PDB file of C-alpha atoms in Angstrom:
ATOM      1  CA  UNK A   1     -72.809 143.021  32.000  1.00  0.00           C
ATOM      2  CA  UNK A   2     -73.353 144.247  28.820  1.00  0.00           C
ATOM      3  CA  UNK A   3     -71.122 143.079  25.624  1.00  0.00           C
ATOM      4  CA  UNK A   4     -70.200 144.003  21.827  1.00  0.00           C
ATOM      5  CA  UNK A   5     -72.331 141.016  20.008  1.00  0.00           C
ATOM      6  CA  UNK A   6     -69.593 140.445  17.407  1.00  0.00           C
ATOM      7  CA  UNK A   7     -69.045 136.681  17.436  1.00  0.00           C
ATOM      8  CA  UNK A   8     -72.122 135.872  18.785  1.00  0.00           C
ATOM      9  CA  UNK A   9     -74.875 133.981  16.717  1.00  0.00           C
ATOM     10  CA  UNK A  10     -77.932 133.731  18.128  1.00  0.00           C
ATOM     11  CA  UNK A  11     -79.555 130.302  18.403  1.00  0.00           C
ATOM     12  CA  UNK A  12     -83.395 131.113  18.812  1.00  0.00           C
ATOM     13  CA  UNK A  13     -85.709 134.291  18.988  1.00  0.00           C
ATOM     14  CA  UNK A  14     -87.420 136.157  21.403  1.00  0.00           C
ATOM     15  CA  UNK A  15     -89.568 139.905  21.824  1.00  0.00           C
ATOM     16  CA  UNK A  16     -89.992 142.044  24.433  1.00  0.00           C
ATOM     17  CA  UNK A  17     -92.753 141.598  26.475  1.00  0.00           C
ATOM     18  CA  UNK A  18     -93.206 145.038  28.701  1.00  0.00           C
ATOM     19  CA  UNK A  19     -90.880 148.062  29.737  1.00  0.00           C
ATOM     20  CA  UNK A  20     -89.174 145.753  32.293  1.00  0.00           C
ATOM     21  CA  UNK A  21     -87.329 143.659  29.732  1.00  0.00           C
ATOM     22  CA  UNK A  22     -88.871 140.903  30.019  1.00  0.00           C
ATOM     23  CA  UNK A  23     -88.195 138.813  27.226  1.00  0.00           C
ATOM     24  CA  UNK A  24     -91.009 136.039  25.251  1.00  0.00           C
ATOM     25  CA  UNK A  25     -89.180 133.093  23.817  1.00  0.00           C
ATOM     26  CA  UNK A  26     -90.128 129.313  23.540  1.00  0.00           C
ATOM     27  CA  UNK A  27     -88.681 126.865  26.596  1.00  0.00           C
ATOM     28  CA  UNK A  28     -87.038 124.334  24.283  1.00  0.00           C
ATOM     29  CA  UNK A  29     -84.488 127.240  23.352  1.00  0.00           C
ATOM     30  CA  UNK A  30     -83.810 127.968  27.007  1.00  0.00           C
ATOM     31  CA  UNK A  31     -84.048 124.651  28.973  1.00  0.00           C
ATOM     32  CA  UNK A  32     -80.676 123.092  30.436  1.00  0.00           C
ATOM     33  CA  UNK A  33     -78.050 126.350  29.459  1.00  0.00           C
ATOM     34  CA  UNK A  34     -75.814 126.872  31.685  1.00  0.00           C
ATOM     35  CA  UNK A  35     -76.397 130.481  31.187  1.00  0.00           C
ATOM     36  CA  UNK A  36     -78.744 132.849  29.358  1.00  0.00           C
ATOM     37  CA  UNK A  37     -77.593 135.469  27.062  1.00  0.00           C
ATOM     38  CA  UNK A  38     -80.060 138.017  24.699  1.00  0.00           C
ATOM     39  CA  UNK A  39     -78.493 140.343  21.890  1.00  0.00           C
ATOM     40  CA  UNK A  40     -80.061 143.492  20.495  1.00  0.00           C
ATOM     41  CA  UNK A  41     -78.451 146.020  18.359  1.00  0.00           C
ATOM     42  CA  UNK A  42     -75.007 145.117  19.409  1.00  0.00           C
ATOM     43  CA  UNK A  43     -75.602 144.592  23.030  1.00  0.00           C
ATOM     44  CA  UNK A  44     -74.898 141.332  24.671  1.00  0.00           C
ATOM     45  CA  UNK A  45     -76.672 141.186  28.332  1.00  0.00           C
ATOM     46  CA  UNK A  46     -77.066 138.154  30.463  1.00  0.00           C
ATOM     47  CA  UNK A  47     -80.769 136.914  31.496  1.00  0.00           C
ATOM     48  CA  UNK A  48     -82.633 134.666  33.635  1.00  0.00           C
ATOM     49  CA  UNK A  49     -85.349 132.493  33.655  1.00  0.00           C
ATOM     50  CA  UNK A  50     -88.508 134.290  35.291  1.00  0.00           C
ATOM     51  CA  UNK A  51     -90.991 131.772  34.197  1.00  0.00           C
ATOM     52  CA  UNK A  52     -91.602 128.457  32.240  1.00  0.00           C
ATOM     53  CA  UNK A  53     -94.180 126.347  30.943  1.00  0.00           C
ATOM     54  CA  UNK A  54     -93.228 122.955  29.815  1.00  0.00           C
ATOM     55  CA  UNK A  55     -96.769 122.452  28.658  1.00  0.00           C
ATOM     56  CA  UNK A  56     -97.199 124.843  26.021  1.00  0.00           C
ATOM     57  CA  UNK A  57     -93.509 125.648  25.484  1.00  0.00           C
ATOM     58  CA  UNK A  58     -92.924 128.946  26.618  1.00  0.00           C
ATOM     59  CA  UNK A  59     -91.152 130.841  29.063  1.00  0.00           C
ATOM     60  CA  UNK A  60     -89.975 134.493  30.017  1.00  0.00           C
ATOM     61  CA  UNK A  61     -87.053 135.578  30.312  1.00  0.00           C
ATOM     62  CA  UNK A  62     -85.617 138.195  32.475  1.00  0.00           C
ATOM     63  CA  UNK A  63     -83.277 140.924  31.068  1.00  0.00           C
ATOM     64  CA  UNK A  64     -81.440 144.261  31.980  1.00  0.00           C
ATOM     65  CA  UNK A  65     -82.671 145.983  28.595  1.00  0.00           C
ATOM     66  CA  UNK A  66     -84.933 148.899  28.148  1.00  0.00           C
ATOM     67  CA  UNK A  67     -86.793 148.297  25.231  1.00  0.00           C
ATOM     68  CA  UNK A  68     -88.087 150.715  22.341  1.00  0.00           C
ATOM     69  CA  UNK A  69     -90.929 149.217  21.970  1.00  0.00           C
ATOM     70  CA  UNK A  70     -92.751 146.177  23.488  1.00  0.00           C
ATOM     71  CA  UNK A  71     -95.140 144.059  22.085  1.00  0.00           C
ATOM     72  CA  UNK A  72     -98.446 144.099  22.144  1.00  0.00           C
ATOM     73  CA  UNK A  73    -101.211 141.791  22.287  1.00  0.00           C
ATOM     74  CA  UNK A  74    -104.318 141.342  20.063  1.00  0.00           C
ATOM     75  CA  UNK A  75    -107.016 141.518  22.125  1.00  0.00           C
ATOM     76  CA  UNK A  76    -109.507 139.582  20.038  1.00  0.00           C
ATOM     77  CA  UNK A  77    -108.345 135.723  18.278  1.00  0.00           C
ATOM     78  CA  UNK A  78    -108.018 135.462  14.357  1.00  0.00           C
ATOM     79  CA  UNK A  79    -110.717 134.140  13.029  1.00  0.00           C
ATOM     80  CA  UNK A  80    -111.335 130.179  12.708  1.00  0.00           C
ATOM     81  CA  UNK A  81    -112.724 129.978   9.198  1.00  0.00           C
ATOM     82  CA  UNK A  82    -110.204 131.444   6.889  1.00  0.00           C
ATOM     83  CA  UNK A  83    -106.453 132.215   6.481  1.00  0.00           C
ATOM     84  CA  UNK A  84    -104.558 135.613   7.290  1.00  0.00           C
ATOM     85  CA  UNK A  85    -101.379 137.217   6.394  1.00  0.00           C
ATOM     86  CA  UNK A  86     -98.916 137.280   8.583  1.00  0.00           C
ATOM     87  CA  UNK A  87     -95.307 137.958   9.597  1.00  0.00           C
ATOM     88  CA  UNK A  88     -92.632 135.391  11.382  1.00  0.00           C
ATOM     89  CA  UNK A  89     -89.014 135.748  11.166  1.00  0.00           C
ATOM     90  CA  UNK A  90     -85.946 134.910  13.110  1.00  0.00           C
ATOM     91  CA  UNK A  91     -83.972 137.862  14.566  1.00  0.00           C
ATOM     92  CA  UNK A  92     -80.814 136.640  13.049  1.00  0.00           C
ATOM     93  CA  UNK A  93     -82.224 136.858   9.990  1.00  0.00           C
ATOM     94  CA  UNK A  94     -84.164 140.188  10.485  1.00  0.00           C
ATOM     95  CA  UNK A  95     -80.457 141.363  10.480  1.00  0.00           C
ATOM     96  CA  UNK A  96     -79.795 140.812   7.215  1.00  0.00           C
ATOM     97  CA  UNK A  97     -82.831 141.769   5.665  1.00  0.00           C
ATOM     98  CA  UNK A  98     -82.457 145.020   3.969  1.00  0.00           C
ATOM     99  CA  UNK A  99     -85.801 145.392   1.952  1.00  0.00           C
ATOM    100  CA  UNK A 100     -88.011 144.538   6.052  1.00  0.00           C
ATOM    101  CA  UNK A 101     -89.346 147.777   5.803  1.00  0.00           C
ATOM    102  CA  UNK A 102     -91.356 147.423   2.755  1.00  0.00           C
ATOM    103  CA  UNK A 103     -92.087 143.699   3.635  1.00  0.00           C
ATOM    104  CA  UNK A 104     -95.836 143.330   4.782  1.00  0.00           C
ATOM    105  CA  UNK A 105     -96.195 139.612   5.427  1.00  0.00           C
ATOM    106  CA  UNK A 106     -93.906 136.129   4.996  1.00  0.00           C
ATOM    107  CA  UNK A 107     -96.690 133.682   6.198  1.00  0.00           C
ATOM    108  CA  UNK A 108     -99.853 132.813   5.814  1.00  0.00           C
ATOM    109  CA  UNK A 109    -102.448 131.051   8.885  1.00  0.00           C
ATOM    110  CA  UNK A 110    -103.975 127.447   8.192  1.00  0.00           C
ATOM    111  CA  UNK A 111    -107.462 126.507   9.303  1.00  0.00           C
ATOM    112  CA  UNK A 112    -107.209 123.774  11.536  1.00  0.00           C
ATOM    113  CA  UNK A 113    -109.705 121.610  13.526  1.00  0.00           C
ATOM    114  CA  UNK A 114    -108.142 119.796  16.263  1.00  0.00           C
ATOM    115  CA  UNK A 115    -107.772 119.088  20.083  1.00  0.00           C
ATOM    116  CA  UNK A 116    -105.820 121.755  20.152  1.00  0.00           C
ATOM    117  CA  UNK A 117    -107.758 124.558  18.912  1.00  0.00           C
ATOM    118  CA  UNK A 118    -107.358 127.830  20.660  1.00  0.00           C
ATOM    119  CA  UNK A 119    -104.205 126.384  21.648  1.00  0.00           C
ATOM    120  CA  UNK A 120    -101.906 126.054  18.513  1.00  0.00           C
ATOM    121  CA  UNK A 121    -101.638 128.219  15.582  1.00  0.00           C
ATOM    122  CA  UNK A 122    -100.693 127.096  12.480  1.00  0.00           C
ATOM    123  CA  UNK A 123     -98.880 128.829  10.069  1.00  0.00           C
ATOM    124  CA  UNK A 124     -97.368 128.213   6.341  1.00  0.00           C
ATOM    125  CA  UNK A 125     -94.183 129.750   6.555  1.00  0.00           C
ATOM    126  CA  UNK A 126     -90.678 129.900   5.230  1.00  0.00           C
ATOM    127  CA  UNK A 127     -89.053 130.451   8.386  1.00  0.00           C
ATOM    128  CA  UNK A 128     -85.790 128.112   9.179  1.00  0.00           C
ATOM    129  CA  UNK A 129     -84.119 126.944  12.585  1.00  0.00           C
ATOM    130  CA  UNK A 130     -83.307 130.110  14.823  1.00  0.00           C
ATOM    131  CA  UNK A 131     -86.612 131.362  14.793  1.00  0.00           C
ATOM    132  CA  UNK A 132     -88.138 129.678  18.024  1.00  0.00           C
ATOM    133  CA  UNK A 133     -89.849 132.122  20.209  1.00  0.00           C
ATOM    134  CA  UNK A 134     -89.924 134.599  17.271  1.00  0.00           C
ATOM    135  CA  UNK A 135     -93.132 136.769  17.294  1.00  0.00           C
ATOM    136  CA  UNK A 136     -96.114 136.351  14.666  1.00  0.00           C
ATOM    137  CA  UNK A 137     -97.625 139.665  13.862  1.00  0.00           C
ATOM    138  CA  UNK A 138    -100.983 140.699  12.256  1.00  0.00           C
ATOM    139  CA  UNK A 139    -100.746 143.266   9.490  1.00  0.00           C
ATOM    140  CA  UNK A 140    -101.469 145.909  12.604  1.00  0.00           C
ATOM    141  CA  UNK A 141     -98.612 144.859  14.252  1.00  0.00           C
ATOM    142  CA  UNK A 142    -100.153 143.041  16.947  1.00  0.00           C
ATOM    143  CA  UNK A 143     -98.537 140.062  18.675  1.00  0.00           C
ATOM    144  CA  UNK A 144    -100.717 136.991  17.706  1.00  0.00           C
ATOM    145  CA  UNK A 145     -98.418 134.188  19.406  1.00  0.00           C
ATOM    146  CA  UNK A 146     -94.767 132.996  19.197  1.00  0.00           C
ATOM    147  CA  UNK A 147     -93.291 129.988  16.333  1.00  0.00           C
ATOM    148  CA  UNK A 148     -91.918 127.225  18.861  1.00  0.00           C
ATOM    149  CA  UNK A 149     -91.692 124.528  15.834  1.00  0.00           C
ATOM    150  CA  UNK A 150     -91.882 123.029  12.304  1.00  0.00           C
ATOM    151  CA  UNK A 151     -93.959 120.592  11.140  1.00  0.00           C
ATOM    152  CA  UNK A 152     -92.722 118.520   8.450  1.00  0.00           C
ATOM    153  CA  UNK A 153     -95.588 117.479   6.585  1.00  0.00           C
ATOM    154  CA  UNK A 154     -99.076 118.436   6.325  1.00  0.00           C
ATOM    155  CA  UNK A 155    -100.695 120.737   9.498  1.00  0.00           C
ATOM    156  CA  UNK A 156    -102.031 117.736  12.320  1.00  0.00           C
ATOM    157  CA  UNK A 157     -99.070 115.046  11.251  1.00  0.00           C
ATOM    158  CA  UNK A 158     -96.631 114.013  14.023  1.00  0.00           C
ATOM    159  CA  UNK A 159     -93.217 114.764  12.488  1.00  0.00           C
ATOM    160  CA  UNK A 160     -92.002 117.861  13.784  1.00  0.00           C
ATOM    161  CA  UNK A 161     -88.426 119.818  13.956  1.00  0.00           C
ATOM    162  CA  UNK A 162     -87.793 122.195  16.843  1.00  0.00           C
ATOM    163  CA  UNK A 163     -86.756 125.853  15.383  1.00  0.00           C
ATOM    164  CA  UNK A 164     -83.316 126.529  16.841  1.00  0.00           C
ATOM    165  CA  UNK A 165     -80.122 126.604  15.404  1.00  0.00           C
ATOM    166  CA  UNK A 166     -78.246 123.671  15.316  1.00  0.00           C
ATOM    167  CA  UNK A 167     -81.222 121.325  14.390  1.00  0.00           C
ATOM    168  CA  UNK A 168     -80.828 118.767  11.158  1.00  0.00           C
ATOM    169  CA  UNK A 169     -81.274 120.219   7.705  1.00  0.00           C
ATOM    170  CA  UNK A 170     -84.477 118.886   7.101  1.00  0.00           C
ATOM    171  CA  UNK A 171     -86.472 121.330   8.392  1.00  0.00           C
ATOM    172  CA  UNK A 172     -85.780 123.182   5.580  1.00  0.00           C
ATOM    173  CA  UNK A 173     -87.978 120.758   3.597  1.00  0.00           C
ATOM    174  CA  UNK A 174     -91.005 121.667   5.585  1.00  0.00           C
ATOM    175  CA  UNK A 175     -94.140 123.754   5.259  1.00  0.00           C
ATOM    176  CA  UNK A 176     -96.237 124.410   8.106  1.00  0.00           C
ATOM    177  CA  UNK A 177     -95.129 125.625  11.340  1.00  0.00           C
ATOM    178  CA  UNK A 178     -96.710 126.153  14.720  1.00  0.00           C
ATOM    179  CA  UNK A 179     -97.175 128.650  17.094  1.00  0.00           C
ATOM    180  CA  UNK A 180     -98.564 129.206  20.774  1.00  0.00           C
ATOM    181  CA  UNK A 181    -101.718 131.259  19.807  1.00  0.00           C
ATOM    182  CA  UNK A 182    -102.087 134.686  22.070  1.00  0.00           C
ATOM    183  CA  UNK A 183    -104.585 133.330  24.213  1.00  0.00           C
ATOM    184  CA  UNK A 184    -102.474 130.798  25.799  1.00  0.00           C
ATOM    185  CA  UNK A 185     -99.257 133.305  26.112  1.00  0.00           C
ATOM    186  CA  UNK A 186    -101.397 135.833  28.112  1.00  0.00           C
ATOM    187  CA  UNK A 187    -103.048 132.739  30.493  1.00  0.00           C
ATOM    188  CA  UNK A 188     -99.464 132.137  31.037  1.00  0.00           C
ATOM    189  CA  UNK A 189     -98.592 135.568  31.602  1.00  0.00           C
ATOM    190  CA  UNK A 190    -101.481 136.679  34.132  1.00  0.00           C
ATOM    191  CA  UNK A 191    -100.736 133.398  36.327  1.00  0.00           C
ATOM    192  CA  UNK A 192     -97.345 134.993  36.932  1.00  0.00           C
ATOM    193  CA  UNK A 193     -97.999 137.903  37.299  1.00  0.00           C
ATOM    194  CA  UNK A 194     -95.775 139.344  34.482  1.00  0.00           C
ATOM    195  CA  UNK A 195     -96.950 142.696  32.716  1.00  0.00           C
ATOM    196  CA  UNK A 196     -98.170 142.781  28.986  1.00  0.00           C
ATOM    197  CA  UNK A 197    -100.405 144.882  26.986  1.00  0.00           C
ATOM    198  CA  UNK A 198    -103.399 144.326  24.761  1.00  0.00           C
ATOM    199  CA  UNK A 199    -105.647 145.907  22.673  1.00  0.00           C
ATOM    200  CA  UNK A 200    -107.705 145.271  19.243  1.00  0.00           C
ATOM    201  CA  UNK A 201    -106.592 148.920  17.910  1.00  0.00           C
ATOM    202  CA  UNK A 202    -103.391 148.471  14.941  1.00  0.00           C
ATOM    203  CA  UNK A 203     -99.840 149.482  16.218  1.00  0.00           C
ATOM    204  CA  UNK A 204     -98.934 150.347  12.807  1.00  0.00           C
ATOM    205  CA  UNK A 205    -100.336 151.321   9.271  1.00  0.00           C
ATOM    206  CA  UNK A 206    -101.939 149.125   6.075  1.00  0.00           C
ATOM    207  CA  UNK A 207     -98.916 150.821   4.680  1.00  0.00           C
ATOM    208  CA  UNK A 208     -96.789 150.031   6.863  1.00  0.00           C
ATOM    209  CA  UNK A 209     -94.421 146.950   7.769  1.00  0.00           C
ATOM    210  CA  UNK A 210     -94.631 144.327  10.222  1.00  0.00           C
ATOM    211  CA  UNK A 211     -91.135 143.268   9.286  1.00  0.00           C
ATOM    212  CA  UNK A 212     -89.983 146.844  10.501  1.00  0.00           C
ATOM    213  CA  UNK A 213     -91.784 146.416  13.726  1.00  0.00           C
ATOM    214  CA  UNK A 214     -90.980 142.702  13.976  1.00  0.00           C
ATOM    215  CA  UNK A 215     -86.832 144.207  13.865  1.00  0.00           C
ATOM    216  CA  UNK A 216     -87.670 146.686  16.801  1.00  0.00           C
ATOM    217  CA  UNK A 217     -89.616 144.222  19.065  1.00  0.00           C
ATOM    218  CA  UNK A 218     -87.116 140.977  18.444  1.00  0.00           C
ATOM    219  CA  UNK A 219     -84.269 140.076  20.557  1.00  0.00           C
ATOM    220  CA  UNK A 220     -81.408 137.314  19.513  1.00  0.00           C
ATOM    221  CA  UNK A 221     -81.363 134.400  22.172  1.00  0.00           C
ATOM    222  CA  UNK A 222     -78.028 132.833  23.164  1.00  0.00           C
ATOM    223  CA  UNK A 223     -77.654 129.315  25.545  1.00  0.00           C
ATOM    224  CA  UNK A 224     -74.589 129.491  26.844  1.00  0.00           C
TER     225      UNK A 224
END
């Protein structure tokens, strides 16, 4: 059933995935609630779990909401030997952003050689807790994987501070933040058989913001 969201705070971030509903967030945000809740534009609706990964921290969520817009994916990685521009945000504080649709990035991408390469993406970023399972997009507005957590210290160092509300303070000391890169997300996605698109062709204009589309494609997650 669907509910004003005044009173609610959202404690992590998600974006829509297809036409279904069916909502991307990280699985730390979602695992053990009692119930599932997502807000968007004043809309509280309940959801359910679809499908989880424990490995690489993700998991979909289904939803009774008809989206705008859904994301989509880039079709081709970023590239390995140099940094990008991009944008990551949490949708609580997408809210309360009044200048997102002349902001065209927040974060940059790190260069990183590690195990985990084509796995992780790791971004310098600003964001603070609430923003697991929010979406990183490309300056074309292409989804190019989700923030699940952030690393306090340099990019490869163990300390790390999961992104949802609630967490200690001291993730607002940190830097660098990581993401489940687009590759893994869509593995995920094909083995269960839940819908997404992807191309290499912009969904928006150089002139154009990815904050703007980032507000349109974001959902507030609630554990109940």
């Amino acid at each position: 059933m669907a509910a004003s969201s005044l009173g609610f705070e959202a404690q992590a971030s998600g974006v829509f995935l297809n036409a279904n509903g069916d909502v991307l967030t990280a699985r730390h945000a979602v695992a053990g609630c009692a119930s599932l809740y997502v807000v968007k534009d004043a809309r509280v609706v309940t959801a359910s779990l679809r499908a989880v990964s424990d490995e690489t921290d993700v998991a979909v969520l289904a939803t009774a909401l008809k989206p705008v817009l859904s994301a989509v994916f880039s079709r081709t990685e970023l590239p390995s030997d140099r940094s990008v521009a991009v944008f990551a945000e949490a949708y609580s504080r997408l809210l309360r952003m009044p200048d997102r649709a002349r902001v065209l990035s927040n974060a940059m991408t790190v260069v990183v050689t590690s195990p985990n390469e084509g796995r992780d993406l790791q971004l310098l970023s600003g964001v603070k807790p609430g923003a697991s399972g929010s979406p990183v997009l490309g300056v074309g507005g292409l989804l190019l994987g989700i923030v699940v957590e952030r690393v306090a210290g340099a990019p490869g160092t163990a300390e790390t501070v999961l992104l949802q509300s609630g967490n200690p303070a001291k993730a607002a000391g940190a830097t660098s933040v990581r993401a489940v890169s687009s590759s893994v997300i869509k593995r995920f996605l094909r083995a269960h058989g839940i819908d997404f698109s992807e191309s290499d062709a912009a969904q928006i204009s150089m002139q154009q913001s990815p904050a703007a589309r980032a507000f349109t494609l974001e959902v507030g997650v609630i554990c109940g």
